[in-house]
Backbone as a printed PyTorch tensor [residue, N CA C, xyz], in Angstrom:
tensor([[[-10.0530,  15.1080,  -4.3690],
         [ -9.4560,  16.1410,  -3.5240],
         [ -8.1010,  15.6710,  -2.9900]],

        [[ -8.1150,  14.4610,  -2.4040],
         [ -6.8820,  13.9330,  -1.8450],
         [ -5.8650,  13.6160,  -2.9420]],

        [[ -6.3610,  13.1170,  -4.0790],
         [ -5.4500,  12.7850,  -5.1910],
         [ -4.8040,  14.0540,  -5.7400]],

        [[ -5.5580,  15.1150,  -5.8420],
         [ -5.0000,  16.3790,  -6.2980],
         [ -3.9520,  16.9020,  -5.3230]],

        [[ -4.1990,  16.6870,  -4.0350],
         [ -3.2410,  17.0900,  -3.0220],
         [ -1.9460,  16.2990,  -3.1550]],

        [[ -2.0630,  14.9940,  -3.3850],
         [ -0.8830,  14.1690,  -3.5920],
         [ -0.0990,  14.6430,  -4.8160]],

        [[ -0.8190,  14.9290,  -5.9030],
         [ -0.1650,  15.3600,  -7.1400],
         [  0.5290,  16.7110,  -6.9310]],

        [[ -0.1430,  17.6370,  -6.2660],
         [  0.4500,  18.9540,  -6.0070],
         [  1.6840,  18.8140,  -5.1120]],

        [[  1.5860,  17.9510,  -4.1020],
         [  2.6810,  17.7440,  -3.1740],
         [  3.9040,  17.1510,  -3.8890]],

        [[  3.6460,  16.1810,  -4.7520],
         [  4.7500,  15.5500,  -5.4810],
         [  5.4040,  16.5370,  -6.4450]],

        [[  4.5930,  17.3750,  -7.1160],
         [  5.1700,  18.3480,  -8.0460],
         [  5.9690,  19.4050,  -7.2710]],

        [[  5.4750,  19.7950,  -6.1050],
         [  6.2100,  20.7720,  -5.2930],
         [  7.5390,  20.1730,  -4.8170]],

        [[  7.5180,  18.9300,  -4.3740],
         [  8.7690,  18.2890,  -3.9530],
         [  9.7220,  18.1410,  -5.1240]],

        [[  9.1820,  17.8050,  -6.3000],
         [ 10.0270,  17.6920,  -7.4880],
         [ 10.6440,  19.0390,  -7.8470]],

        [[  9.8950,  20.1250,  -7.6900],
         [ 10.4260,  21.4510,  -8.0100],
         [ 11.5070,  21.8470,  -7.0000]],

        [[ 11.3120,  21.4580,  -5.7330],
         [ 12.3310,  21.7570,  -4.7130],
         [ 13.6090,  20.9710,  -5.0070]],

        [[ 13.4580,  19.7120,  -5.4010],
         [ 14.6160,  18.8470,  -5.6360],
         [ 15.0480,  18.8620,  -7.1050]],

        [[ 14.8830,  20.0150,  -7.7600],
         [ 15.1490,  20.0770,  -9.2020],
         [ 16.6330,  19.8820,  -9.5220]],

        [[ 17.5090,  20.2230,  -8.5810],
         [ 18.9330,  20.0330,  -8.8190],
         [ 19.2700,  18.5450,  -8.9120]],

        [[ 18.5280,  17.7400,  -8.1880],
         [ 18.7300,  16.2820,  -8.2750],
         [ 17.5980,  15.7400,  -9.1370]],

        [[ 17.8760,  15.5740, -10.4110],
         [ 16.8120,  15.2770, -11.3640],
         [ 16.2070,  13.9100, -11.1460]],

        [[ 17.0130,  12.9420, -10.7610],
         [ 16.4760,  11.5950, -10.5480],
         [ 15.4820,  11.6060,  -9.3890]],

        [[ 15.8260,  12.3260,  -8.3250],
         [ 14.9280,  12.4300,  -7.1720],
         [ 13.6420,  13.1440,  -7.5670]],

        [[ 13.7690,  14.2130,  -8.3440],
         [ 12.5850,  14.9580,  -8.7600],
         [ 11.6640,  14.0840,  -9.6170]],

        [[ 12.2550,  13.3550, -10.5580],
         [ 11.4390,  12.5030, -11.4290],
         [ 10.7630,  11.4030, -10.6130]],

        [[ 11.5010,  10.8440,  -9.6460],
         [ 10.9080,   9.7890,  -8.8240],
         [  9.7600,  10.3280,  -7.9770]],

        [[  9.9190,  11.5490,  -7.4310],
         [  8.8420,  12.1450,  -6.6580],
         [  7.5950,  12.3740,  -7.5170]],

        [[  7.8010,  12.8760,  -8.7340],
         [  6.6570,  13.1450,  -9.6180],
         [  5.9640,  11.8550, -10.0080]],

        [[  6.7550,  10.8080, -10.3280],
         [  6.1610,   9.5210, -10.7140],
         [  5.4030,   8.9150,  -9.5350]],

        [[  5.9820,   9.0250,  -8.3370],
         [  5.3290,   8.4970,  -7.1440],
         [  4.0160,   9.2330,  -6.8770]],

        [[  4.0310,  10.5470,  -7.0350],
         [  2.8110,  11.3340,  -6.8110],
         [  1.7230,  10.9910,  -7.8150]],

        [[  2.0970,  10.8350,  -9.0840],
         [  1.1030,  10.4690, -10.1010],
         [  0.5500,   9.0870,  -9.8130]],

        [[  1.4190,   8.1500,  -9.4220],
         [  0.9660,   6.7980,  -9.1150],
         [  0.0140,   6.7900,  -7.9300]],

        [[  0.3600,   7.5410,  -6.8740],
         [ -0.5080,   7.5980,  -5.6970],
         [ -1.8480,   8.2510,  -6.0300]],

        [[ -1.8150,   9.3060,  -6.8250],
         [ -3.0850,   9.9700,  -7.1680],
         [ -3.9670,   9.0620,  -8.0130]],

        [[ -3.3720,   8.3400,  -8.9580],
         [ -4.1650,   7.4140,  -9.7690],
         [ -4.7190,   6.2790,  -8.9050]],

        [[ -3.9160,   5.8070,  -7.9730],
         [ -4.3630,   4.7360,  -7.0820],
         [ -5.5310,   5.2010,  -6.2180]],

        [[ -5.4410,   6.4440,  -5.6890],
         [ -6.5330,   6.9550,  -4.8680],
         [ -7.7880,   7.2030,  -5.6950]],

        [[ -7.6150,   7.6970,  -6.9340],
         [ -8.7720,   7.9020,  -7.8020],
         [ -9.4390,   6.5720,  -8.1280]],

        [[ -8.6330,   5.5310,  -8.3950],
         [ -9.1940,   4.2080,  -8.7000],
         [ -9.9130,   3.6570,  -7.4650]],

        [[ -9.3310,   3.8500,  -6.2880],
         [ -9.9380,   3.3740,  -5.0580],
         [-11.2830,   4.0780,  -4.8160]],

        [[-11.3020,   5.3950,  -5.0090],
         [-12.5570,   6.1430,  -4.8330],
         [-13.5960,   5.7070,  -5.8500]],

        [[-13.1750,   5.4710,  -7.0900],
         [-14.1180,   5.0590,  -8.1320],
         [-14.7120,   3.6940,  -7.7960]],

        [[-13.8850,   2.7600,  -7.3570],
         [-14.3980,   1.4340,  -7.0270],
         [-15.3100,   1.5060,  -5.7960]],

        [[-14.9630,   2.3540,  -4.8340],
         [-15.8210,   2.4990,  -3.6550],
         [-17.1940,   3.0490,  -4.0450]],

        [[-17.2240,   4.0600,  -4.9030],
         [-18.5070,   4.6310,  -5.3140],
         [-19.2960,   3.6220,  -6.1360]],

        [[-18.5970,   2.8390,  -6.9640],
         [-19.2910,   1.8170,  -7.7430],
         [-19.8950,   0.7570,  -6.8210]],

        [[-19.1570,   0.3690,  -5.7860],
         [-19.6850,  -0.6150,  -4.8450],
         [-20.8990,  -0.0580,  -4.1040]],

        [[-20.8430,   1.2250,  -3.7490],
         [-21.9640,   1.8260,  -3.0490],
         [-23.1730,   1.9240,  -3.9890]],

        [[-22.9270,   2.2840,  -5.2480],
         [-24.0280,   2.4280,  -6.2020],
         [-24.6640,   1.0900,  -6.5530]],

        [[-23.8850,   0.0180,  -6.6040],
         [-24.4530,  -1.2740,  -6.9250],
         [-25.3490,  -1.7230,  -5.7780]]])
């Protein structure tokens, strides 16, 4: 849920900053990185709980 929110937020910021392409690309990359990091964190937490 939170990772999807990060991804949506980064894509929205990238669309707003479309005139500045470097800024848009950096926002999108940052959002994808944060969402993957949160997904990995949630996965490891659930694995620790399940073990």
